[in-house]
Short mmCIF file of C-alpha atoms in Angstrom, two decimals:
data_model
loop_
_atom_site.label_atom_id
_atom_site.label_comp_id
_atom_site.label_asym_id
_atom_site.label_seq_id
_atom_site.Cartn_x
_atom_site.Cartn_y
_atom_site.Cartn_z
CA UNK A 1 16.69 -44.11 57.70
CA UNK A 2 17.61 -44.50 53.99
CA UNK A 3 13.97 -44.49 53.19
CA UNK A 4 13.48 -41.15 54.73
CA UNK A 5 16.40 -39.56 52.87
CA UNK A 6 14.51 -38.47 49.74
CA UNK A 7 11.76 -36.97 51.84
CA UNK A 8 14.25 -35.19 53.99
CA UNK A 9 16.12 -33.90 50.82
CA UNK A 10 12.81 -32.55 49.41
CA UNK A 11 11.96 -30.90 52.68
CA UNK A 12 15.42 -29.39 52.86
CA UNK A 13 15.20 -28.12 49.23
CA UNK A 14 11.78 -26.65 49.94
CA UNK A 15 13.15 -24.96 53.05
CA UNK A 16 16.21 -23.53 51.17
CA UNK A 17 13.85 -22.20 48.39
CA UNK A 18 11.78 -20.55 51.06
CA UNK A 19 14.85 -19.08 52.69
CA UNK A 20 16.06 -17.72 49.31
CA UNK A 21 12.68 -15.92 48.77
CA UNK A 22 12.77 -14.55 52.19
CA UNK A 23 16.38 -13.36 51.72
CA UNK A 24 15.35 -11.59 48.59
CA UNK A 25 12.46 -9.94 50.33
CA UNK A 26 14.73 -8.81 53.15
CA UNK A 27 17.29 -7.40 50.70
CA UNK A 28 14.52 -5.48 48.93
CA UNK A 29 13.27 -4.13 52.33
CA UNK A 30 16.82 -3.11 53.27
CA UNK A 31 17.34 -1.24 49.97
CA UNK A 32 14.05 0.57 50.64
CA UNK A 33 15.14 1.44 54.16
CA UNK A 34 18.58 2.62 52.88
CA UNK A 35 16.88 4.93 50.34
CA UNK A 36 14.47 6.31 52.90
CA UNK A 37 17.42 6.90 55.37
CA UNK A 38 19.31 8.69 52.60
CA UNK A 39 16.37 10.95 51.74
CA UNK A 40 15.83 11.76 55.45
CA UNK A 41 19.60 12.56 55.77
CA UNK A 42 19.39 14.89 52.81
CA UNK A 43 16.31 16.52 54.26
CA UNK A 44 18.03 17.10 57.59
CA UNK A 45 21.14 18.58 55.83
CA UNK A 46 18.82 20.95 53.81
CA UNK A 47 16.97 21.96 56.94
CA UNK A 48 20.23 22.67 58.83
CA UNK A 49 21.30 24.97 55.86
CA UNK A 50 17.99 26.80 55.98
CA UNK A 51 18.46 27.24 59.74
CA UNK A 52 21.89 28.67 59.28
CA UNK A 53 20.56 31.25 56.75
CA UNK A 54 17.64 32.17 59.02
CA UNK A 55 20.05 32.54 61.98
CA UNK A 56 22.22 34.87 59.94
CA UNK A 57 19.18 36.90 59.00
CA UNK A 58 18.10 37.07 62.66
CA UNK A 59 21.53 38.20 63.71
CA UNK A 60 21.52 40.90 60.98
CA UNK A 61 21.00 44.30 62.43
CA UNK A 62 19.86 45.91 59.09
CA UNK A 63 16.14 45.29 59.47
CA UNK A 64 15.03 48.29 57.38
CA UNK A 65 17.08 47.12 54.43
CA UNK A 66 15.71 43.67 54.81
CA UNK A 67 12.15 44.99 54.78
CA UNK A 68 12.88 46.87 51.62
CA UNK A 69 14.38 43.80 50.01
CA UNK A 70 11.26 41.82 51.06
CA UNK A 71 9.00 44.44 49.46
CA UNK A 72 11.08 44.37 46.27
CA UNK A 73 10.91 40.61 46.29
CA UNK A 74 7.09 40.73 46.68
CA UNK A 75 6.77 43.22 43.80
CA UNK A 76 9.05 41.05 41.63
CA UNK A 77 6.82 37.95 42.47
CA UNK A 78 3.73 39.87 41.40
CA UNK A 79 5.35 41.02 38.26
CA UNK A 80 6.40 37.48 37.46
CA UNK A 81 2.92 36.15 38.07
CA UNK A 82 1.47 38.79 35.75
CA UNK A 83 3.99 37.90 33.13
CA UNK A 84 3.24 34.21 33.52
CA UNK A 85 -0.43 34.96 33.02
CA UNK A 86 0.38 36.86 29.81
CA UNK A 87 2.51 33.90 28.62
CA UNK A 88 -0.33 31.56 29.20
CA UNK A 89 -2.76 33.66 27.37
CA UNK A 90 -0.33 34.01 24.44
CA UNK A 91 0.33 30.33 24.45
CA UNK A 92 -3.40 29.57 24.31
CA UNK A 93 -3.86 32.04 21.51
CA UNK A 94 -1.04 30.44 19.53
CA UNK A 95 -2.54 26.93 20.11
CA UNK A 96 -5.89 28.21 18.85
CA UNK A 97 -4.31 29.77 15.81
CA UNK A 98 -2.34 26.52 15.01
CA UNK A 99 -5.49 24.41 15.38
CA UNK A 100 -7.39 26.84 13.06
CA UNK A 101 -4.57 26.90 10.57
CA UNK A 102 -4.37 23.03 10.69
CA UNK A 103 -8.12 22.81 10.13
CA UNK A 104 -7.95 25.26 7.20
CA UNK A 105 -5.06 23.33 5.65
CA UNK A 106 -6.99 20.04 5.91
CA UNK A 107 -10.07 21.71 4.41
CA UNK A 108 -7.99 23.08 1.60
CA UNK A 109 -6.46 19.61 0.99
CA UNK A 110 -9.86 18.09 0.86
CA UNK A 111 -11.11 20.69 -1.55
CA UNK A 112 -7.97 20.23 -3.70
CA UNK A 113 -8.55 16.42 -3.83
CA UNK A 114 -12.19 17.02 -4.80
CA UNK A 115 -11.07 19.37 -7.53
CA UNK A 116 -8.50 16.91 -8.79
CA UNK A 117 -11.14 14.19 -8.84
CA UNK A 118 -13.55 16.46 -10.61
CA UNK A 119 -10.81 17.40 -13.16
CA UNK A 120 -9.97 13.77 -13.77
CA UNK A 121 -13.64 12.96 -14.25
CA UNK A 122 -13.97 15.92 -16.68
CA UNK A 123 -10.88 14.74 -18.56
CA UNK A 124 -12.21 11.31 -18.80
CA UNK A 125 -15.55 12.58 -19.98
CA UNK A 126 -13.79 14.98 -22.47
CA UNK A 127 -11.74 12.15 -23.84
CA UNK A 128 -14.78 9.97 -24.28
CA UNK A 129 -16.60 12.74 -26.06
CA UNK A 130 -13.66 13.58 -28.21
CA UNK A 131 -13.32 9.88 -29.26
CA UNK A 132 -17.12 9.84 -30.00
CA UNK A 133 -16.76 13.16 -31.85
CA UNK A 134 -13.92 11.85 -34.00
CA UNK A 135 -15.85 8.59 -34.66
CA UNK A 136 -18.94 10.65 -35.82
CA UNK A 137 -16.71 12.98 -37.87
CA UNK A 138 -15.14 10.01 -39.59
CA UNK A 139 -18.63 8.42 -40.15
CA UNK A 140 -19.93 11.69 -41.54
CA UNK A 141 -16.80 11.91 -43.71
CA UNK A 142 -17.43 8.45 -45.00
CA UNK A 143 -21.08 9.19 -45.66
CA UNK A 144 -19.95 12.43 -47.44
CA UNK A 145 -17.65 10.38 -49.61
CA UNK A 146 -20.39 7.92 -50.48
CA UNK A 147 -22.90 10.73 -51.18
CA UNK A 148 -20.40 12.47 -53.41
CA UNK A 149 -19.69 9.14 -55.27
CA UNK A 150 -23.36 8.71 -56.21
CA UNK A 151 -25.38 11.74 -57.08
CA UNK A 152 -28.58 12.31 -55.10
CA UNK A 153 -31.18 14.92 -54.92
CA UNK A 154 -30.66 15.48 -51.13
CA UNK A 155 -28.62 18.36 -50.03
CA UNK A 156 -25.09 17.78 -48.53
CA UNK A 157 -24.53 17.84 -44.84
CA UNK A 158 -21.90 20.32 -43.94
CA UNK A 159 -19.83 19.59 -40.77
CA UNK A 160 -17.84 22.13 -38.86
CA UNK A 161 -14.83 20.96 -36.85
CA UNK A 162 -12.80 23.01 -34.47
CA UNK A 163 -10.14 20.23 -34.47
CA UNK A 164 -7.58 20.03 -37.11
CA UNK A 165 -6.78 16.61 -38.46
CA UNK A 166 -3.67 15.20 -36.79
CA UNK A 167 -3.85 17.78 -33.86
CA UNK A 168 -3.34 16.25 -30.45
CA UNK A 169 -5.94 16.48 -27.70
CA UNK A 170 -5.79 19.72 -25.66
CA UNK A 171 -4.33 19.23 -22.18
CA UNK A 172 -6.80 20.09 -19.48
CA UNK A 173 -5.26 21.63 -16.30
CA UNK A 174 -6.62 22.46 -12.85
CA UNK A 175 -6.39 26.15 -13.76
CA UNK A 176 -8.43 25.73 -16.99
CA UNK A 177 -11.00 23.68 -15.07
CA UNK A 178 -11.26 26.34 -12.41
CA UNK A 179 -11.59 29.09 -15.00
CA UNK A 180 -14.35 27.28 -16.84
CA UNK A 181 -15.95 26.33 -13.57
CA UNK A 182 -16.14 30.01 -12.50
CA UNK A 183 -17.40 31.17 -15.89
CA UNK A 184 -20.21 28.64 -16.36
CA UNK A 185 -23.17 28.49 -14.05
CA UNK A 186 -23.60 25.49 -11.89
CA UNK A 187 -26.31 23.03 -12.88
CA UNK A 188 -29.35 23.03 -10.64
#
């Protein structure tokens, strides 16, 4: 008998676990049934209220006034439906306008980024050319000094410079880039 005790305890524990699962399942089913019963009760109450309203309409002797009210109600429903259609059409138009505006803004942003990149590239190219120009001007100035120091029969090279010595580099802006871009023909 003592040898069967562990086996009996395991079987008992297994049975208890099964009963717990079954109990949980039954509780869940009971909650579902309670919810269903509550919904059905609410539906019955609603139907009873509708029945009372219909009974008062039936007992009402003013049938002509009721017909007029029903016609007014029908007219109002038609008007509401027409207005709802207008609202839907206007809503669609606004959505299309928003999409178009968003698309245009994105396009403008892309164009602006391209223009900024082009401006940056032009500024870099300008700076490189300016540095080369200054180096060549200095070299020509040095050559000019050497040619003046020893007399030669060759004519002197005159250089023209639009830049004053000590002047800072001009600041290129997007507006100046656009104005030069519009005034100079595009390369083909």
